[in-house]
Short mmCIF file of C-alpha atoms in Angstrom, two decimals:
data_model
loop_
_atom_site.label_atom_id
_atom_site.label_comp_id
_atom_site.label_asym_id
_atom_site.label_seq_id
_atom_site.Cartn_x
_atom_site.Cartn_y
_atom_site.Cartn_z
CA MET A 1 -47.76 82.38 49.77
CA VAL A 2 -47.39 85.94 50.97
CA ASP A 3 -45.23 88.77 49.69
CA ILE A 4 -42.35 90.45 51.50
CA ASP A 5 -44.56 93.22 52.82
CA SER A 6 -46.85 90.66 54.44
CA ASN A 7 -43.90 89.08 56.20
CA VAL A 8 -42.75 92.50 57.36
CA ASN A 9 -46.17 93.08 58.88
CA ALA A 10 -46.13 89.60 60.45
CA GLU A 11 -42.71 90.31 61.84
CA LYS A 12 -43.99 93.56 63.34
CA GLN A 13 -46.94 91.79 64.91
CA ASP A 14 -44.69 89.11 66.43
CA SER A 15 -42.34 91.83 67.53
CA CYS A 16 -45.15 93.47 69.44
CA ARG A 17 -45.67 90.23 71.34
CA ASN A 18 -42.14 88.88 71.76
CA THR A 19 -39.41 91.28 70.70
CA PRO A 20 -37.91 93.23 73.60
CA LYS A 21 -36.97 96.85 73.27
CA SER A 22 -33.45 98.19 73.23
CA GLU A 23 -31.81 99.09 76.51
CA HIS A 24 -32.59 102.80 76.26
CA GLU A 25 -36.37 102.19 76.16
CA SER A 26 -38.41 102.34 79.36
CA ASP A 27 -41.85 100.95 78.51
CA THR A 28 -43.37 98.21 76.35
CA SER A 29 -45.59 100.17 73.96
CA THR A 30 -46.08 98.76 70.46
CA GLU A 31 -45.09 102.09 68.97
CA ASN A 32 -41.55 101.94 70.38
CA VAL A 33 -41.10 98.26 69.48
CA ASN A 34 -42.08 98.91 65.87
CA LYS A 35 -39.40 101.57 65.63
CA GLN A 36 -36.86 98.73 65.43
CA GLU A 37 -38.19 97.65 62.04
CA PRO A 38 -37.32 99.30 58.69
CA ASP A 39 -39.68 102.10 57.69
CA ASP A 40 -42.37 101.74 54.97
CA HIS A 41 -40.09 103.19 52.31
CA GLU A 42 -37.47 100.53 53.05
CA GLN A 43 -40.04 97.71 52.93
CA GLN A 44 -41.39 98.96 49.60
CA SER A 45 -37.85 99.12 48.20
CA ILE A 46 -37.16 95.48 49.20
CA HIS A 47 -40.46 94.33 47.76
CA GLU A 48 -39.95 96.05 44.40
CA ASN A 49 -36.40 94.78 43.96
CA THR A 50 -37.42 91.26 44.95
CA MET A 51 -40.28 91.09 42.45
CA THR A 52 -38.24 92.50 39.58
CA GLY A 53 -35.16 90.39 40.25
CA GLY A 54 -32.92 93.44 40.45
CA ALA A 55 -30.18 93.96 42.98
CA PRO A 56 -31.69 95.72 45.97
CA SER A 57 -29.79 98.68 47.36
CA PRO A 58 -28.65 98.55 51.01
CA THR A 59 -31.42 99.67 53.32
CA GLY A 60 -30.01 99.25 56.84
CA SER A 61 -31.56 95.81 57.56
CA THR A 62 -28.49 94.93 59.65
CA ARG A 63 -29.55 97.55 62.14
CA SER A 64 -33.02 95.96 62.42
CA ARG A 65 -31.50 92.51 62.83
CA SER A 66 -29.11 93.53 65.63
CA SER A 67 -31.89 95.37 67.46
CA GLN A 68 -34.10 92.27 67.42
CA ALA A 69 -31.29 89.87 68.33
CA GLU A 70 -30.38 91.89 71.41
CA HIS A 71 -33.61 90.86 73.15
CA TYR A 72 -34.09 87.45 71.60
CA PRO A 73 -32.83 84.21 73.24
CA THR A 74 -29.70 82.73 71.75
CA LYS A 75 -28.91 79.07 71.42
CA ASN A 76 -26.84 79.35 74.60
CA ASP A 77 -30.03 80.31 76.49
CA LEU A 78 -31.73 76.97 75.64
CA LEU A 79 -32.27 74.50 78.46
CA PHE A 80 -31.40 71.62 76.12
CA PRO A 81 -29.20 71.52 73.03
CA ALA A 82 -31.18 72.62 70.00
CA GLN A 83 -31.71 70.46 66.97
CA ALA A 84 -29.91 71.67 63.86
CA LYS A 85 -33.20 72.60 62.20
CA TYR A 86 -33.79 75.27 64.80
CA ILE A 87 -30.45 76.95 64.12
CA CYS A 88 -30.13 79.54 61.33
CA PRO A 89 -27.36 78.48 58.90
CA LYS A 90 -26.45 82.09 58.23
CA CYS A 91 -26.21 83.71 61.70
CA ASN A 92 -25.74 80.37 63.58
CA GLU A 93 -28.29 81.42 66.19
CA LEU A 94 -31.80 80.34 67.14
CA LEU A 95 -34.14 80.99 64.25
CA ARG A 96 -36.13 84.21 64.56
CA TYR A 97 -39.32 84.34 62.49
CA ALA A 98 -38.15 81.54 60.25
CA VAL A 99 -38.91 81.69 56.50
CA GLN A 100 -38.12 79.16 53.74
CA ILE A 101 -35.80 79.83 50.82
CA LYS A 102 -37.03 78.98 47.36
CA PRO A 103 -36.47 76.59 45.69
CA CYS A 104 -34.41 74.56 48.19
CA GLY A 105 -36.76 74.97 51.19
CA HIS A 106 -34.04 75.59 53.79
CA ARG A 107 -34.99 77.90 56.61
CA VAL A 108 -33.24 81.08 57.75
CA CYS A 109 -34.20 83.94 60.05
CA TYR A 110 -36.35 86.51 58.39
CA PRO A 111 -33.73 89.26 59.01
CA CYS A 112 -31.10 86.96 57.43
CA TYR A 113 -33.45 86.32 54.54
CA LYS A 114 -33.68 90.03 53.88
CA GLU A 115 -29.89 90.33 53.93
CA LEU A 116 -29.59 87.48 51.44
CA LEU A 117 -32.05 89.20 49.11
CA LEU A 118 -29.98 92.38 49.32
CA SER A 119 -26.73 90.56 48.60
CA SER A 120 -25.33 90.41 45.08
CA GLU A 121 -25.17 86.57 44.86
CA LYS A 122 -28.52 85.66 46.53
CA ARG A 123 -27.48 82.10 47.45
CA CYS A 124 -28.74 79.74 50.15
CA PRO A 125 -26.16 79.52 52.99
CA THR A 126 -26.87 75.75 53.37
CA ASP A 127 -26.46 74.36 49.82
CA ASN A 128 -25.24 77.50 48.01
CA LEU A 129 -28.08 77.21 45.51
CA GLN A 130 -29.30 80.32 43.73
CA MET A 131 -32.30 81.86 45.52
CA GLU A 132 -35.41 82.82 43.71
CA PRO A 133 -36.24 86.50 44.26
CA VAL A 134 -39.79 85.69 45.22
CA PRO A 135 -41.86 86.55 48.31
CA ALA A 136 -40.97 84.48 51.39
CA GLU A 137 -43.33 81.75 52.54
CA ASP A 138 -44.99 82.25 55.90
CA ASP A 139 -43.80 79.28 58.02
CA THR A 140 -46.22 79.68 60.94
CA ALA A 141 -46.21 76.05 62.11
CA PHE A 142 -42.42 75.89 62.34
CA ASN A 143 -42.27 79.22 64.19
CA ASP A 144 -44.69 77.80 66.75
CA GLU A 145 -42.24 74.94 67.34
CA VAL A 146 -39.42 77.46 67.94
CA LYS A 147 -41.62 79.45 70.36
CA ALA A 148 -42.26 76.28 72.37
CA LEU A 149 -38.54 75.55 72.98
CA GLU A 150 -37.49 75.83 76.63
CA VAL A 151 -35.03 78.61 77.50
CA ARG A 152 -33.66 80.23 80.63
CA CYS A 153 -33.25 83.94 81.48
CA LYS A 154 -30.10 85.71 80.24
CA TYR A 155 -29.37 86.51 83.90
CA TYR A 156 -29.60 82.86 84.95
CA GLY A 157 -26.90 81.45 87.21
CA ASP A 158 -24.40 83.91 88.67
CA TRP A 159 -26.81 86.80 88.27
CA GLY A 160 -29.45 85.03 90.34
CA CYS A 161 -32.53 84.86 88.10
CA LYS A 162 -34.21 81.40 88.22
CA TRP A 163 -36.72 81.85 85.39
CA GLU A 164 -37.22 79.08 82.82
CA GLY A 165 -39.89 78.90 80.16
CA PRO A 166 -40.74 78.80 76.45
CA VAL A 167 -39.20 81.15 73.90
CA GLU A 168 -42.65 82.69 73.46
CA GLU A 169 -42.55 84.06 77.05
CA PHE A 170 -38.85 84.93 77.09
CA GLN A 171 -39.16 88.50 75.86
CA GLN A 172 -42.03 89.41 78.16
CA HIS A 173 -40.04 88.07 81.13
CA TRP A 174 -36.87 89.84 80.04
CA LYS A 175 -38.55 93.17 79.35
CA GLU A 176 -41.21 93.37 82.03
CA ILE A 177 -40.62 90.88 84.83
CA CYS A 178 -36.96 89.99 85.36
CA SER A 179 -35.59 91.81 88.39
CA TYR A 180 -32.07 91.61 86.98
CA GLY A 181 -32.90 93.18 83.63
CA GLU A 182 -31.28 96.53 83.03
CA ARG A 183 -33.39 99.58 82.23
CA MET A 184 -33.04 103.32 81.89
CA CYS A 185 -34.63 105.76 84.31
CA VAL A 186 -38.08 106.86 83.17
CA ASN A 187 -37.22 110.44 84.14
CA ASP A 188 -34.40 110.53 81.57
CA CYS A 189 -31.77 111.29 84.19
CA GLY A 190 -29.34 108.99 82.32
CA ALA A 191 -29.06 106.35 85.05
CA LYS A 192 -29.05 102.66 84.12
CA PHE A 193 -29.85 100.02 86.73
CA GLN A 194 -31.39 96.59 87.30
CA ARG A 195 -35.15 96.56 87.63
CA ARG A 196 -34.97 95.45 91.25
CA PHE A 197 -33.19 98.71 92.15
CA GLU A 198 -35.72 100.94 90.37
CA LYS A 199 -37.70 101.79 93.52
CA LYS A 200 -34.56 102.70 95.43
CA HIS A 201 -33.35 104.87 92.56
CA MET A 202 -36.66 106.72 92.24
CA GLU A 203 -37.05 107.27 95.99
CA LYS A 204 -33.49 108.26 96.86
CA ASP A 205 -31.17 108.81 93.92
CA CYS A 206 -32.92 110.11 90.77
CA PRO A 207 -32.09 113.82 90.34
CA LYS A 208 -35.05 114.28 87.96
CA GLU A 209 -37.66 112.90 90.37
CA ILE A 210 -40.16 115.44 91.68
CA VAL A 211 -39.97 115.65 95.45
CA THR A 212 -41.94 117.62 98.03
CA CYS A 213 -40.25 119.98 100.46
CA PRO A 214 -40.99 118.76 104.02
CA TYR A 215 -41.21 122.36 105.25
CA CYS A 216 -43.24 124.35 102.69
CA ASP A 217 -44.80 121.59 100.53
CA ASP A 218 -43.19 123.06 97.40
CA ARG A 219 -42.66 120.53 94.57
CA HIS A 220 -39.36 120.55 92.69
CA LEU A 221 -36.76 118.25 91.14
CA ARG A 222 -34.49 116.41 93.56
CA GLU A 223 -31.45 118.00 91.91
CA ASP A 224 -32.91 121.44 92.75
CA LYS A 225 -33.37 120.59 96.43
CA LYS A 226 -30.23 122.39 97.58
CA GLU A 227 -31.13 125.52 95.66
CA HIS A 228 -34.68 125.42 97.03
CA LEU A 229 -33.51 125.08 100.62
CA GLN A 230 -31.43 128.21 100.20
CA GLU A 231 -34.68 130.13 99.57
CA CYS A 232 -37.35 128.02 101.32
CA PRO A 233 -39.46 130.43 103.44
CA LYS A 234 -40.36 127.72 105.98
CA LEU A 235 -36.89 126.23 106.51
CA PRO A 236 -36.15 126.24 110.29
CA LEU A 237 -33.12 128.40 111.06
CA PRO A 238 -31.41 129.31 114.34
CA CYS A 239 -31.28 132.92 115.48
CA PRO A 240 -28.07 134.50 114.08
CA ASN A 241 -27.61 136.29 117.43
CA LYS A 242 -27.64 132.91 119.23
CA CYS A 243 -30.13 134.15 121.79
CA ASP A 244 -31.37 130.59 122.38
CA LYS A 245 -29.47 127.50 121.24
CA LYS A 246 -32.66 125.44 121.04
CA LEU A 247 -34.68 128.06 119.20
CA THR A 248 -35.38 127.62 115.48
CA LEU A 249 -37.71 129.77 113.40
CA PRO A 250 -38.98 129.60 109.82
CA ARG A 251 -36.90 131.76 107.50
CA ASN A 252 -39.84 134.11 106.81
CA GLU A 253 -40.28 134.80 110.55
CA LEU A 254 -36.63 135.29 111.39
CA ASP A 255 -36.47 138.99 110.46
CA HIS A 256 -39.47 139.77 112.67
CA HIS A 257 -37.82 137.93 115.57
CA ILE A 258 -34.60 139.91 115.12
CA ASP A 259 -36.37 143.27 114.75
CA VAL A 260 -38.94 142.83 117.53
CA ASP A 261 -38.17 140.05 119.97
CA CYS A 262 -34.51 138.99 120.00
CA PRO A 263 -32.89 140.21 123.27
CA ARG A 264 -29.43 140.24 121.67
CA THR A 265 -30.26 142.47 118.72
CA LYS A 266 -28.09 145.60 118.73
CA LEU A 267 -30.20 148.76 119.07
CA LYS A 268 -29.54 152.49 118.86
CA CYS A 269 -30.57 154.70 121.74
CA GLU A 270 -33.95 156.32 121.05
CA PHE A 271 -32.28 159.69 121.76
CA GLU A 272 -29.77 159.18 118.95
CA ALA A 273 -31.40 161.89 116.83
CA LEU A 274 -30.81 164.32 119.72
CA GLY A 275 -27.16 163.36 120.14
CA CYS A 276 -26.90 160.17 122.22
CA GLU A 277 -24.67 157.74 120.34
CA HIS A 278 -24.93 154.78 122.70
CA ARG A 279 -25.65 151.30 121.24
CA CYS A 280 -26.31 148.04 123.06
CA SER A 281 -28.43 144.87 122.95
CA ARG A 282 -32.19 145.06 123.47
CA GLU A 283 -31.90 143.37 126.87
CA LYS A 284 -29.47 146.07 128.12
CA MET A 285 -31.25 149.10 126.64
CA ALA A 286 -33.59 149.51 129.65
CA LYS A 287 -30.58 149.79 131.96
CA HIS A 288 -29.02 152.44 129.72
CA ASN A 289 -32.21 154.54 129.66
CA LYS A 290 -32.43 154.43 133.46
CA SER A 291 -28.81 155.33 134.10
CA GLU A 292 -28.67 158.09 131.48
CA ILE A 293 -32.00 159.78 132.20
CA ILE A 294 -30.39 163.05 133.37
CA ASN A 295 -28.20 163.30 130.29
CA HIS A 296 -31.20 162.59 128.07
CA VAL A 297 -33.16 165.41 129.74
CA LYS A 298 -30.27 167.80 129.18
CA ILE A 299 -30.14 166.80 125.53
CA VAL A 300 -33.88 167.41 125.16
CA TYR A 301 -33.62 170.83 126.89
CA LYS A 302 -30.78 171.91 124.64
CA MET A 303 -32.74 170.85 121.58
CA MET A 304 -35.82 172.75 122.76
CA MET A 305 -33.87 175.97 123.21
CA GLU A 306 -32.37 175.65 119.74
CA ASN A 307 -35.83 175.04 118.31
CA LYS A 308 -37.20 178.13 120.13
CA MET A 309 -34.57 180.33 118.55
CA MET A 310 -35.32 178.84 115.18
CA LEU A 311 -39.07 179.36 115.62
CA ASP A 312 -38.56 183.00 116.55
CA SER A 313 -36.51 183.50 113.41
CA HIS A 314 -39.19 181.81 111.30
CA GLN A 315 -41.88 183.99 112.88
CA LEU A 316 -40.14 187.15 111.68
CA LYS A 317 -39.82 185.73 108.19
CA LEU A 318 -43.50 184.76 108.16
CA GLU A 319 -44.54 188.27 109.06
CA GLU A 320 -42.48 189.62 106.19
CA HIS A 321 -44.01 187.08 103.81
CA GLU A 322 -47.49 188.03 105.01
CA LYS A 323 -46.91 191.65 103.95
CA VAL A 324 -45.67 190.51 100.54
CA MET A 325 -48.70 188.22 100.12
CA LYS A 326 -51.15 191.04 100.85
CA SER A 327 -49.48 193.20 98.22
CA GLN A 328 -49.65 190.36 95.71
CA GLU A 329 -53.30 189.66 96.49
CA GLN A 330 -54.16 193.30 95.71
CA ARG A 331 -52.31 193.09 92.43
CA ILE A 332 -53.93 189.77 91.50
CA GLY A 333 -57.34 191.23 92.32
CA ASP A 334 -56.75 194.17 90.01
CA LEU A 335 -55.61 191.85 87.20
CA GLU A 336 -58.61 189.60 87.78
CA LYS A 337 -60.96 192.54 87.30
CA ILE A 338 -59.37 193.38 83.97
CA ALA A 339 -59.37 189.72 82.80
CA HIS A 340 -63.19 189.48 82.92
CA SER A 341 -63.87 192.48 80.64
CA GLN A 342 -64.45 190.53 77.40
CA LEU A 343 -66.31 187.59 75.88
CA ILE A 344 -65.60 185.52 72.77
CA TRP A 345 -68.92 184.06 71.63
CA ARG A 346 -68.86 180.93 69.49
CA ILE A 347 -71.96 180.68 67.28
CA GLU A 348 -72.29 177.21 65.69
CA ASP A 349 -74.67 175.87 63.02
CA TYR A 350 -74.62 179.31 61.41
CA SER A 351 -76.34 178.34 58.12
CA ARG A 352 -79.41 176.88 59.78
CA LYS A 353 -79.75 179.73 62.25
CA PHE A 354 -79.37 182.31 59.46
CA LYS A 355 -82.16 180.64 57.46
CA GLU A 356 -84.42 180.61 60.51
CA ALA A 357 -83.72 184.32 61.08
CA LYS A 358 -84.60 185.13 57.45
CA ALA A 359 -87.84 183.15 57.85
CA GLY A 360 -88.70 185.22 60.94
CA ASN A 361 -88.11 182.36 63.38
CA ASN A 362 -85.63 182.79 66.24
CA SER A 363 -84.43 186.11 64.82
CA THR A 364 -82.34 187.03 67.91
CA LEU A 365 -79.59 184.94 69.53
CA PHE A 366 -78.34 185.63 73.08
CA SER A 367 -74.83 185.02 74.36
CA PRO A 368 -73.85 183.60 77.79
CA THR A 369 -73.67 186.28 80.46
CA PHE A 370 -70.29 187.75 81.41
CA THR A 371 -68.92 190.35 83.81
CA THR A 372 -66.44 193.20 83.44
CA SER A 373 -64.60 191.94 86.54
CA LYS A 374 -65.08 189.48 89.37
CA HIS A 375 -67.44 191.91 91.14
CA GLY A 376 -68.24 194.17 88.13
CA TYR A 377 -71.07 194.81 85.71
CA ARG A 378 -73.07 191.82 84.48
CA LEU A 379 -73.71 191.93 80.71
CA CYS A 380 -75.25 189.89 77.90
CA ALA A 381 -74.72 190.26 74.13
CA SER A 382 -77.28 189.53 71.39
CA VAL A 383 -77.06 189.18 67.62
CA CYS A 384 -79.63 189.33 64.80
CA LEU A 385 -78.12 187.32 61.94
CA ASN A 386 -80.62 188.81 59.42
CA GLY A 387 -80.38 192.28 60.93
CA ASP A 388 -82.70 194.47 62.96
CA GLY A 389 -84.13 197.92 62.36
CA LYS A 390 -82.18 199.73 59.60
CA GLY A 391 -80.02 196.68 58.99
CA LYS A 392 -82.83 194.15 58.60
CA GLY A 393 -82.32 191.86 55.58
CA THR A 394 -78.92 193.34 54.65
CA HIS A 395 -76.72 193.33 57.74
CA MET A 396 -75.86 191.42 60.88
CA SER A 397 -76.88 193.48 63.93
CA VAL A 398 -75.18 193.28 67.34
CA PHE A 399 -76.29 194.59 70.74
CA VAL A 400 -75.41 194.44 74.41
CA SER A 401 -77.61 194.67 77.53
CA VAL A 402 -76.80 195.48 81.14
CA LEU A 403 -78.22 192.79 83.44
CA LYS A 404 -79.08 192.92 87.11
CA GLY A 405 -76.04 191.76 89.09
CA ALA A 406 -75.19 190.78 92.66
CA PHE A 407 -72.84 193.74 93.15
CA ASP A 408 -74.85 196.54 91.44
CA ALA A 409 -75.15 198.47 94.73
CA LEU A 410 -71.36 198.92 94.75
CA LEU A 411 -70.96 200.02 91.10
CA LYS A 412 -70.97 203.44 89.43
CA TRP A 413 -74.14 204.31 87.49
CA PRO A 414 -75.05 204.95 84.71
CA PHE A 415 -72.91 202.46 82.77
CA ASP A 416 -70.65 204.54 80.45
CA TYR A 417 -67.83 202.22 79.30
CA ARG A 418 -67.01 201.80 75.61
CA VAL A 419 -68.15 198.45 74.13
CA THR A 420 -66.42 197.00 71.03
CA PHE A 421 -67.90 194.22 68.83
CA THR A 422 -65.49 192.24 66.62
CA LEU A 423 -66.39 189.58 64.04
CA LEU A 424 -63.21 187.46 63.94
CA ASP A 425 -61.63 186.43 60.62
CA GLN A 426 -60.67 182.70 60.73
CA ALA A 427 -58.14 182.72 57.85
CA GLU A 428 -55.28 180.19 58.27
CA GLU A 429 -52.64 182.86 57.73
CA VAL A 430 -52.77 185.16 60.77
CA SER A 431 -51.28 188.12 58.87
CA GLN A 432 -54.08 187.93 56.29
CA ARG A 433 -56.93 188.16 58.77
CA LYS A 434 -59.22 191.21 58.54
CA HIS A 435 -61.62 191.47 61.46
CA ILE A 436 -64.86 193.51 61.33
CA LYS A 437 -65.12 195.92 64.29
CA PHE A 438 -67.80 198.20 65.65
CA SER A 439 -67.38 200.36 68.77
CA ILE A 440 -69.95 202.30 70.74
CA LYS A 441 -69.41 204.75 73.62
CA PRO A 442 -72.64 205.08 75.66
CA ASN A 443 -73.90 208.59 76.37
CA PRO A 444 -74.96 208.70 80.05
CA CYS A 445 -77.78 211.24 79.50
CA PRO A 446 -81.19 211.01 81.19
CA ASP A 447 -82.80 209.82 77.95
CA ASN A 448 -80.54 206.72 78.00
CA GLU A 449 -81.50 205.76 81.55
CA PRO A 450 -83.47 202.65 80.31
CA PHE A 451 -80.26 201.48 78.56
CA LEU A 452 -77.48 202.53 80.99
CA GLY A 453 -79.08 203.00 84.38
CA LYS A 454 -79.00 200.59 87.30
CA PRO A 455 -81.30 197.68 86.22
CA LYS A 456 -84.67 197.64 87.90
CA MET A 457 -85.86 194.60 85.97
CA GLU A 458 -83.83 191.52 85.05
CA LYS A 459 -82.12 193.44 82.24
CA ASN A 460 -82.05 196.85 80.58
CA ALA A 461 -82.91 197.61 76.95
CA SER A 462 -80.20 196.67 74.45
CA PHE A 463 -77.92 199.10 72.64
CA GLY A 464 -75.46 198.49 69.81
CA GLY A 465 -75.15 198.59 66.00
CA ALA A 466 -77.96 197.71 63.60
CA LYS A 467 -75.57 197.78 60.58
CA PHE A 468 -72.65 195.89 62.08
CA ALA A 469 -71.61 193.81 59.00
CA LYS A 470 -73.05 193.31 55.52
CA HIS A 471 -74.10 189.79 54.58
CA GLU A 472 -71.99 189.96 51.36
CA GLU A 473 -68.92 190.96 53.33
CA ILE A 474 -69.42 188.17 55.87
CA GLU A 475 -69.56 185.57 53.11
CA SER A 476 -66.65 187.06 51.14
CA ARG A 477 -63.91 186.03 53.59
CA ASN A 478 -63.27 183.43 56.29
CA TYR A 479 -65.68 184.80 58.89
CA ILE A 480 -67.69 181.58 58.51
CA LYS A 481 -65.64 178.36 58.84
CA ASP A 482 -66.96 174.91 59.59
CA ASP A 483 -70.38 176.62 59.77
CA THR A 484 -69.20 178.57 62.83
CA VAL A 485 -68.56 182.28 63.52
CA PHE A 486 -66.81 183.95 66.46
CA LEU A 487 -68.03 187.26 67.88
CA LYS A 488 -65.85 189.08 70.40
CA ILE A 489 -67.38 191.63 72.82
CA ASN A 490 -64.88 193.76 74.73
CA VAL A 491 -65.62 196.37 77.44
CA ASP A 492 -63.01 199.10 78.02
CA CYS A 493 -63.24 198.80 81.80
CA ASP A 494 -59.93 198.43 83.67
CA GLY A 495 -61.79 197.19 86.75
CA LEU A 496 -59.76 199.33 89.11
CA SER A 497 -62.65 201.71 89.79
CA GLU A 498 -64.90 198.78 90.63
CA PRO A 499 -65.12 197.16 94.09
#
């Protein structure tokens, strides 16, 4: 004895061997065949209701039965009339997976048995006796007898199939072998045809079959062939100018043929830009050029004379522009001299450098060199953060030195321009800034020759202010920000007196 679930599993196993698929299926995998059976939830529901004696709820077993019957031989498919014991008393067809009813022992199809269990009366269709809601008995020996019965193909006779064999082989023949069996296209194009026409359908008719373009080897669906040919770069096409009736060229070479080779392509005369408006085919253009050579020369001469007049006019304008440019160059040169007369010196890492100066190490810092103009005086500023001379230990001292320059021979000596030092306030509010300034006007006397005279060494002695800014004042405002100070050195030299 086995329970209902066991019979369901047995039915599934037999279905894998014998039960054909529905018409919309295209292969014989076990997975698709098993989809015809009720799901696990349905089987569990039948089993529980059967064991408890309750009335099972409908579970769609009719669907499973019709799906199986569609690919199972009927009594009309038998070669010889079937004995009554092989016919199901409920569906009046050849028994499918026969099981015995308890307690009477009559046999019905397993799908019919499930329907009887789900019915409200639960009575045997043969003797109308009450059925026991117990698991069905596996009738393997009897099912083997049914499988051995001789049947013919459903397409026997007028259809042309000559197959005959046991029930056990019927489904395999019907699903996999019979040339007259209907099947759906494996490419899901929707076509339905007999198996013997499958090759023809796939090779000539199926719109979803992938085909290869005979010209460019591109692969696409057959239904897209027309669209592809409208764009295929290798499709042979005739010349649109009909220069040669036998000539065909790939689409991607046709434009080059028309632009370069085709004798019937319409061309413009090469003198069109000069006034010749003649147009003709490429093969006739040589004749036009030969016959119109005098006119072309006249056109060229006329154009040359017009260009000469234009060039003369442009020459006059260029001369005028040249005078304006010279005036502007002089002005730019003067402005350039003035623009170089100052330096803004950024001194970073102020705290460390101030400590080193107080310790007597690296007491003097030197700025980058700068000039008063492009060809002016060359200068260099220096600063003593801890002071020098009278300002040592209390003030920041600033100085400037005149350096030897490349244009000293052209400059006026001694150097006598006012120099202004400015410690810039870095307050966020511009109106609140209060810069520290110190200005010195050199005295060009003989005693100051080492400071202001034309440098004989690399640089002259420095001059400036020893008491430029007190340390307390520097720290009282925003002169130091992000550990950086800015020192501006400006020379009151307009640059106009310099070369």
